[in-house]
Amino acid sequence: MNQKNLLDVDWSRIPAPTDDGAADHLVGTIIPAIGLRATDDTLVTLSDLPGRTVVFAYPRTGEPGKVSLVEDWDMIPGARGCTPQTCSFRDLFGELKSAGAAHVLGLSTQSNAYQTEMASRLHLPFPVLSDEKLELTNALRLPTMEIAGLTMIKRLAMIVDDACITHVFYPVFPPDRNAGDVLAWLKDNRVAA
């Protein structure tokens, strides 16, 4: 299937993911000291970031005009919507920061080169981390899906306070509302400065 417009999605025609419990263990988990390459060409270790960090994870962003990874991508619950999710965090970036997010980061198992092109094309004001080797994914036992021989993180968002996961949004649907849900949570759960 050709992906003409990655942002124009009729969510009523896309199957929603169900809560399979695969993220239930994450709240209270301490992030391990694993460095991941970011689209700004830095090495980011989430456990070293002070304050409140928002990390949103997704399976795989697409490229306009390119063929989908698999023909039925849109019909895989939770697969479609990575670009709309990412753009929603881009569009609310300033508000997320004002609501207490010291850091906002994307995360996927795509290569850093792939993500760097996407970050540039979408004009992202935050870095996206590549867990291509599945180091953080496996260490945290993040929920994953296997498609076309690739392991991908199921869509979720985590609030990390000084290396400890304090809240998880999972499953996430529709993806383009994820940043708004995170923003509302941040406003209701401000931390003292």
PDB file of C-alpha atoms in Angstrom:
ATOM      1  CA  MET A   1       0.000   0.000   0.000  1.00  0.00           C
ATOM      2  CA  ASN A   2       1.303   3.436  -0.941  1.00  0.00           C
ATOM      3  CA  GLN A   3       1.309   5.896   1.969  1.00  0.00           C
ATOM      4  CA  LYS A   4       0.214   9.119   0.277  1.00  0.00           C
ATOM      5  CA  ASN A   5      -0.553  11.119   3.397  1.00  0.00           C
ATOM      6  CA  LEU A   6       0.787   9.969   6.724  1.00  0.00           C
ATOM      7  CA  LEU A   7      -1.251  12.496   8.723  1.00  0.00           C
ATOM      8  CA  ASP A   8      -4.724  12.220   7.196  1.00  0.00           C
ATOM      9  CA  VAL A   9      -6.187   9.168   8.917  1.00  0.00           C
ATOM     10  CA  ASP A  10      -9.795   8.142   9.546  1.00  0.00           C
ATOM     11  CA  TRP A  11      -9.291   6.509  12.960  1.00  0.00           C
ATOM     12  CA  SER A  12     -12.768   4.932  12.825  1.00  0.00           C
ATOM     13  CA  ARG A  13     -11.433   2.649  10.067  1.00  0.00           C
ATOM     14  CA  ILE A  14      -8.280   1.630  11.960  1.00  0.00           C
ATOM     15  CA  PRO A  15      -8.424  -1.166  14.563  1.00  0.00           C
ATOM     16  CA  ALA A  16      -7.601   0.033  18.075  1.00  0.00           C
ATOM     17  CA  PRO A  17      -5.030  -1.861  20.134  1.00  0.00           C
ATOM     18  CA  THR A  18      -6.223  -3.557  23.301  1.00  0.00           C
ATOM     19  CA  ASP A  19      -4.590  -3.470  26.706  1.00  0.00           C
ATOM     20  CA  ASP A  20      -2.691  -6.738  26.801  1.00  0.00           C
ATOM     21  CA  GLY A  21      -1.064  -5.928  30.156  1.00  0.00           C
ATOM     22  CA  ALA A  22       2.387  -5.814  28.578  1.00  0.00           C
ATOM     23  CA  ALA A  23       3.163  -2.422  30.165  1.00  0.00           C
ATOM     24  CA  ASP A  24       1.719  -3.116  33.635  1.00  0.00           C
ATOM     25  CA  HIS A  25       5.156  -3.738  35.155  1.00  0.00           C
ATOM     26  CA  LEU A  26       6.692  -0.429  34.059  1.00  0.00           C
ATOM     27  CA  VAL A  27       5.463   2.005  36.749  1.00  0.00           C
ATOM     28  CA  GLY A  28       8.098   2.134  39.475  1.00  0.00           C
ATOM     29  CA  THR A  29      10.816   0.713  37.243  1.00  0.00           C
ATOM     30  CA  ILE A  30      14.215   2.403  37.335  1.00  0.00           C
ATOM     31  CA  ILE A  31      15.586   3.142  33.871  1.00  0.00           C
ATOM     32  CA  PRO A  32      18.886   1.296  33.302  1.00  0.00           C
ATOM     33  CA  ALA A  33      22.017   3.181  32.247  1.00  0.00           C
ATOM     34  CA  ILE A  34      21.849   2.496  28.510  1.00  0.00           C
ATOM     35  CA  GLY A  35      22.995   5.110  26.009  1.00  0.00           C
ATOM     36  CA  LEU A  36      21.002   5.481  22.801  1.00  0.00           C
ATOM     37  CA  ARG A  37      21.962   7.450  19.694  1.00  0.00           C
ATOM     38  CA  ALA A  38      19.694  10.443  19.104  1.00  0.00           C
ATOM     39  CA  THR A  39      18.752  12.324  15.956  1.00  0.00           C
ATOM     40  CA  ASP A  40      20.794  15.323  17.151  1.00  0.00           C
ATOM     41  CA  ASP A  41      23.840  12.991  17.028  1.00  0.00           C
ATOM     42  CA  THR A  42      24.233  12.822  20.796  1.00  0.00           C
ATOM     43  CA  LEU A  43      24.280   9.731  22.983  1.00  0.00           C
ATOM     44  CA  VAL A  44      21.359   9.978  25.427  1.00  0.00           C
ATOM     45  CA  THR A  45      21.186   7.960  28.632  1.00  0.00           C
ATOM     46  CA  LEU A  46      17.659   8.359  29.995  1.00  0.00           C
ATOM     47  CA  SER A  47      18.746   7.424  33.505  1.00  0.00           C
ATOM     48  CA  ASP A  48      21.086  10.439  33.561  1.00  0.00           C
ATOM     49  CA  LEU A  49      18.423  13.013  32.678  1.00  0.00           C
ATOM     50  CA  PRO A  50      17.394  15.125  35.673  1.00  0.00           C
ATOM     51  CA  GLY A  51      13.809  16.118  36.329  1.00  0.00           C
ATOM     52  CA  ARG A  52      10.732  14.987  34.427  1.00  0.00           C
ATOM     53  CA  THR A  53      11.132  13.372  31.019  1.00  0.00           C
ATOM     54  CA  VAL A  54       8.410  12.418  28.563  1.00  0.00           C
ATOM     55  CA  VAL A  55       9.327   9.490  26.311  1.00  0.00           C
ATOM     56  CA  PHE A  56       6.864   8.465  23.636  1.00  0.00           C
ATOM     57  CA  ALA A  57       7.535   5.245  21.753  1.00  0.00           C
ATOM     58  CA  TYR A  58       6.107   3.998  18.488  1.00  0.00           C
ATOM     59  CA  PRO A  59       6.568   1.073  16.082  1.00  0.00           C
ATOM     60  CA  ARG A  60       7.797   2.762  12.902  1.00  0.00           C
ATOM     61  CA  THR A  61       7.277   6.044  11.094  1.00  0.00           C
ATOM     62  CA  GLY A  62       6.548   5.898   7.401  1.00  0.00           C
ATOM     63  CA  GLU A  63       7.842   7.929   4.504  1.00  0.00           C
ATOM     64  CA  PRO A  64       5.402   9.817   2.256  1.00  0.00           C
ATOM     65  CA  GLY A  65       5.019   8.144  -1.116  1.00  0.00           C
ATOM     66  CA  LYS A  66       6.822   4.957  -0.024  1.00  0.00           C
ATOM     67  CA  VAL A  67       5.318   1.513   0.141  1.00  0.00           C
ATOM     68  CA  SER A  68       4.239   0.241   3.587  1.00  0.00           C
ATOM     69  CA  LEU A  69       6.384  -2.360   5.325  1.00  0.00           C
ATOM     70  CA  VAL A  70       3.556  -4.886   4.854  1.00  0.00           C
ATOM     71  CA  GLU A  71       0.399  -4.657   2.742  1.00  0.00           C
ATOM     72  CA  ASP A  72      -2.009  -4.750   5.710  1.00  0.00           C
ATOM     73  CA  TRP A  73      -0.048  -2.314   7.964  1.00  0.00           C
ATOM     74  CA  ASP A  74      -3.134  -0.191   8.676  1.00  0.00           C
ATOM     75  CA  MET A  75      -5.097  -3.229   9.860  1.00  0.00           C
ATOM     76  CA  ILE A  76      -2.514  -4.249  12.487  1.00  0.00           C
ATOM     77  CA  PRO A  77      -3.863  -2.870  15.789  1.00  0.00           C
ATOM     78  CA  GLY A  78      -1.520  -0.130  17.004  1.00  0.00           C
ATOM     79  CA  ALA A  79       0.667  -0.011  13.891  1.00  0.00           C
ATOM     80  CA  ARG A  80      -0.752   2.989  12.009  1.00  0.00           C
ATOM     81  CA  GLY A  81      -0.227   6.462  13.432  1.00  0.00           C
ATOM     82  CA  CYS A  82       3.454   6.931  14.248  1.00  0.00           C
ATOM     83  CA  THR A  83       3.803  10.127  12.232  1.00  0.00           C
ATOM     84  CA  PRO A  84       0.571  11.670  13.632  1.00  0.00           C
ATOM     85  CA  GLN A  85       1.715  10.787  17.171  1.00  0.00           C
ATOM     86  CA  THR A  86       5.146  12.323  16.583  1.00  0.00           C
ATOM     87  CA  CYS A  87       3.663  15.472  15.034  1.00  0.00           C
ATOM     88  CA  SER A  88       1.298  15.890  17.988  1.00  0.00           C
ATOM     89  CA  PHE A  89       4.296  15.956  20.346  1.00  0.00           C
ATOM     90  CA  ARG A  90       5.994  18.428  18.004  1.00  0.00           C
ATOM     91  CA  ASP A  91       2.936  20.688  17.960  1.00  0.00           C
ATOM     92  CA  LEU A  92       2.520  20.630  21.758  1.00  0.00           C
ATOM     93  CA  PHE A  93       6.250  20.710  22.563  1.00  0.00           C
ATOM     94  CA  GLY A  94       6.214  24.209  24.099  1.00  0.00           C
ATOM     95  CA  GLU A  95       3.162  23.424  26.220  1.00  0.00           C
ATOM     96  CA  LEU A  96       4.664  20.127  27.408  1.00  0.00           C
ATOM     97  CA  LYS A  97       7.804  21.996  28.492  1.00  0.00           C
ATOM     98  CA  SER A  98       5.709  24.677  30.232  1.00  0.00           C
ATOM     99  CA  ALA A  99       3.759  21.943  32.047  1.00  0.00           C
ATOM    100  CA  GLY A 100       6.951  20.534  33.562  1.00  0.00           C
ATOM    101  CA  ALA A 101       8.610  18.273  31.007  1.00  0.00           C
ATOM    102  CA  ALA A 102      12.327  19.011  31.249  1.00  0.00           C
ATOM    103  CA  HIS A 103      12.868  16.677  28.277  1.00  0.00           C
ATOM    104  CA  VAL A 104      10.656  15.288  25.502  1.00  0.00           C
ATOM    105  CA  LEU A 105      12.017  12.380  23.472  1.00  0.00           C
ATOM    106  CA  GLY A 106      10.737   9.983  20.840  1.00  0.00           C
ATOM    107  CA  LEU A 107      11.826   6.329  20.804  1.00  0.00           C
ATOM    108  CA  SER A 108      11.668   3.535  18.257  1.00  0.00           C
ATOM    109  CA  THR A 109      13.698   0.590  17.053  1.00  0.00           C
ATOM    110  CA  GLN A 110      14.347   2.234  13.674  1.00  0.00           C
ATOM    111  CA  SER A 111      17.894   3.153  12.759  1.00  0.00           C
ATOM    112  CA  ASN A 112      19.296   6.533  13.703  1.00  0.00           C
ATOM    113  CA  ALA A 113      19.805   7.372  10.002  1.00  0.00           C
ATOM    114  CA  TYR A 114      16.141   6.646   9.227  1.00  0.00           C
ATOM    115  CA  GLN A 115      14.965   8.681  12.217  1.00  0.00           C
ATOM    116  CA  THR A 116      17.318  11.598  11.494  1.00  0.00           C
ATOM    117  CA  GLU A 117      15.722  12.014   8.050  1.00  0.00           C
ATOM    118  CA  MET A 118      12.253  11.875   9.614  1.00  0.00           C
ATOM    119  CA  ALA A 119      13.142  14.376  12.371  1.00  0.00           C
ATOM    120  CA  SER A 120      14.450  16.812   9.767  1.00  0.00           C
ATOM    121  CA  ARG A 121      11.468  16.357   7.434  1.00  0.00           C
ATOM    122  CA  LEU A 122       8.963  16.862  10.275  1.00  0.00           C
ATOM    123  CA  HIS A 123      10.950  19.737  11.880  1.00  0.00           C
ATOM    124  CA  LEU A 124      11.011  18.100  15.311  1.00  0.00           C
ATOM    125  CA  PRO A 125      12.170  20.327  18.193  1.00  0.00           C
ATOM    126  CA  PHE A 126      13.243  17.270  20.231  1.00  0.00           C
ATOM    127  CA  PRO A 127      15.524  14.297  19.593  1.00  0.00           C
ATOM    128  CA  VAL A 128      14.295  10.832  18.704  1.00  0.00           C
ATOM    129  CA  LEU A 129      16.233   7.896  20.147  1.00  0.00           C
ATOM    130  CA  SER A 130      17.143   4.768  18.223  1.00  0.00           C
ATOM    131  CA  ASP A 131      16.962   1.470  20.083  1.00  0.00           C
ATOM    132  CA  GLU A 132      17.886  -0.464  16.956  1.00  0.00           C
ATOM    133  CA  LYS A 133      19.762  -3.079  19.012  1.00  0.00           C
ATOM    134  CA  LEU A 134      16.774  -3.463  21.400  1.00  0.00           C
ATOM    135  CA  GLU A 135      18.962  -2.798  24.445  1.00  0.00           C
ATOM    136  CA  LEU A 136      16.510  -0.536  26.315  1.00  0.00           C
ATOM    137  CA  THR A 137      13.487  -2.358  24.908  1.00  0.00           C
ATOM    138  CA  ASN A 138      14.707  -5.682  26.293  1.00  0.00           C
ATOM    139  CA  ALA A 139      16.023  -4.250  29.581  1.00  0.00           C
ATOM    140  CA  LEU A 140      12.662  -2.613  30.362  1.00  0.00           C
ATOM    141  CA  ARG A 141      10.647  -5.437  28.779  1.00  0.00           C
ATOM    142  CA  LEU A 142       8.744  -2.876  26.713  1.00  0.00           C
ATOM    143  CA  PRO A 143       5.728  -4.251  24.842  1.00  0.00           C
ATOM    144  CA  THR A 144       6.730  -5.217  21.316  1.00  0.00           C
ATOM    145  CA  MET A 145       5.296  -6.606  18.111  1.00  0.00           C
ATOM    146  CA  GLU A 146       6.982  -8.609  15.369  1.00  0.00           C
ATOM    147  CA  ILE A 147       6.220  -7.524  11.802  1.00  0.00           C
ATOM    148  CA  ALA A 148       8.074  -8.555   8.657  1.00  0.00           C
ATOM    149  CA  GLY A 149      10.909  -9.994  10.747  1.00  0.00           C
ATOM    150  CA  LEU A 150      11.378  -6.752  12.702  1.00  0.00           C
ATOM    151  CA  THR A 151      10.828  -6.180  16.417  1.00  0.00           C
ATOM    152  CA  MET A 152       9.002  -2.913  17.071  1.00  0.00           C
ATOM    153  CA  ILE A 153       7.898  -1.178  20.252  1.00  0.00           C
ATOM    154  CA  LYS A 154       4.148  -0.988  20.701  1.00  0.00           C
ATOM    155  CA  ARG A 155       2.955   2.592  21.001  1.00  0.00           C
ATOM    156  CA  LEU A 156       3.170   4.009  24.512  1.00  0.00           C
ATOM    157  CA  ALA A 157       4.282   7.080  26.434  1.00  0.00           C
ATOM    158  CA  MET A 158       6.162   7.130  29.720  1.00  0.00           C
ATOM    159  CA  ILE A 159       6.681   9.818  32.325  1.00  0.00           C
ATOM    160  CA  VAL A 160      10.130   9.409  33.852  1.00  0.00           C
ATOM    161  CA  ASP A 161      11.048  11.316  37.009  1.00  0.00           C
ATOM    162  CA  ASP A 162      14.763  11.242  37.805  1.00  0.00           C
ATOM    163  CA  ALA A 163      15.231   7.820  36.155  1.00  0.00           C
ATOM    164  CA  CYS A 164      12.051   6.254  37.614  1.00  0.00           C
ATOM    165  CA  ILE A 165       9.007   5.544  35.444  1.00  0.00           C
ATOM    166  CA  THR A 166       6.107   7.153  37.295  1.00  0.00           C
ATOM    167  CA  HIS A 167       3.289   6.907  34.736  1.00  0.00           C
ATOM    168  CA  VAL A 168       2.608   4.996  31.506  1.00  0.00           C
ATOM    169  CA  PHE A 169       0.058   5.647  28.768  1.00  0.00           C
ATOM    170  CA  TYR A 170      -0.727   2.268  27.172  1.00  0.00           C
ATOM    171  CA  PRO A 171      -2.339   1.357  24.909  1.00  0.00           C
ATOM    172  CA  VAL A 172      -2.404   4.631  22.978  1.00  0.00           C
ATOM    173  CA  PHE A 173      -5.266   5.278  20.553  1.00  0.00           C
ATOM    174  CA  PRO A 174      -5.822   7.319  18.551  1.00  0.00           C
ATOM    175  CA  PRO A 175      -2.137   8.198  18.298  1.00  0.00           C
ATOM    176  CA  ASP A 176      -2.619  11.847  17.386  1.00  0.00           C
ATOM    177  CA  ARG A 177      -4.229  12.502  20.790  1.00  0.00           C
ATOM    178  CA  ASN A 178      -1.370  11.038  22.823  1.00  0.00           C
ATOM    179  CA  ALA A 179       0.496  14.324  23.321  1.00  0.00           C
ATOM    180  CA  GLY A 180      -2.709  16.035  24.468  1.00  0.00           C
ATOM    181  CA  ASP A 181      -3.348  13.262  26.991  1.00  0.00           C
ATOM    182  CA  VAL A 182       0.238  13.545  28.249  1.00  0.00           C
ATOM    183  CA  LEU A 183      -0.119  17.328  28.515  1.00  0.00           C
ATOM    184  CA  ALA A 184      -3.328  17.031  30.544  1.00  0.00           C
ATOM    185  CA  TRP A 185      -1.613  14.538  32.884  1.00  0.00           C
ATOM    186  CA  LEU A 186       1.398  16.832  33.309  1.00  0.00           C
ATOM    187  CA  LYS A 187      -0.853  19.764  34.220  1.00  0.00           C
ATOM    188  CA  ASP A 188      -2.683  17.620  36.807  1.00  0.00           C
ATOM    189  CA  ASN A 189       0.531  16.146  38.251  1.00  0.00           C
ATOM    190  CA  ARG A 190       3.001  19.025  38.449  1.00  0.00           C
ATOM    191  CA  VAL A 191       6.177  18.425  40.416  1.00  0.00           C
ATOM    192  CA  ALA A 192       7.643  21.031  42.748  1.00  0.00           C
ATOM    193  CA  ALA A 193      10.494  22.942  41.183  1.00  0.00           C
TER     194      ALA A 193
END
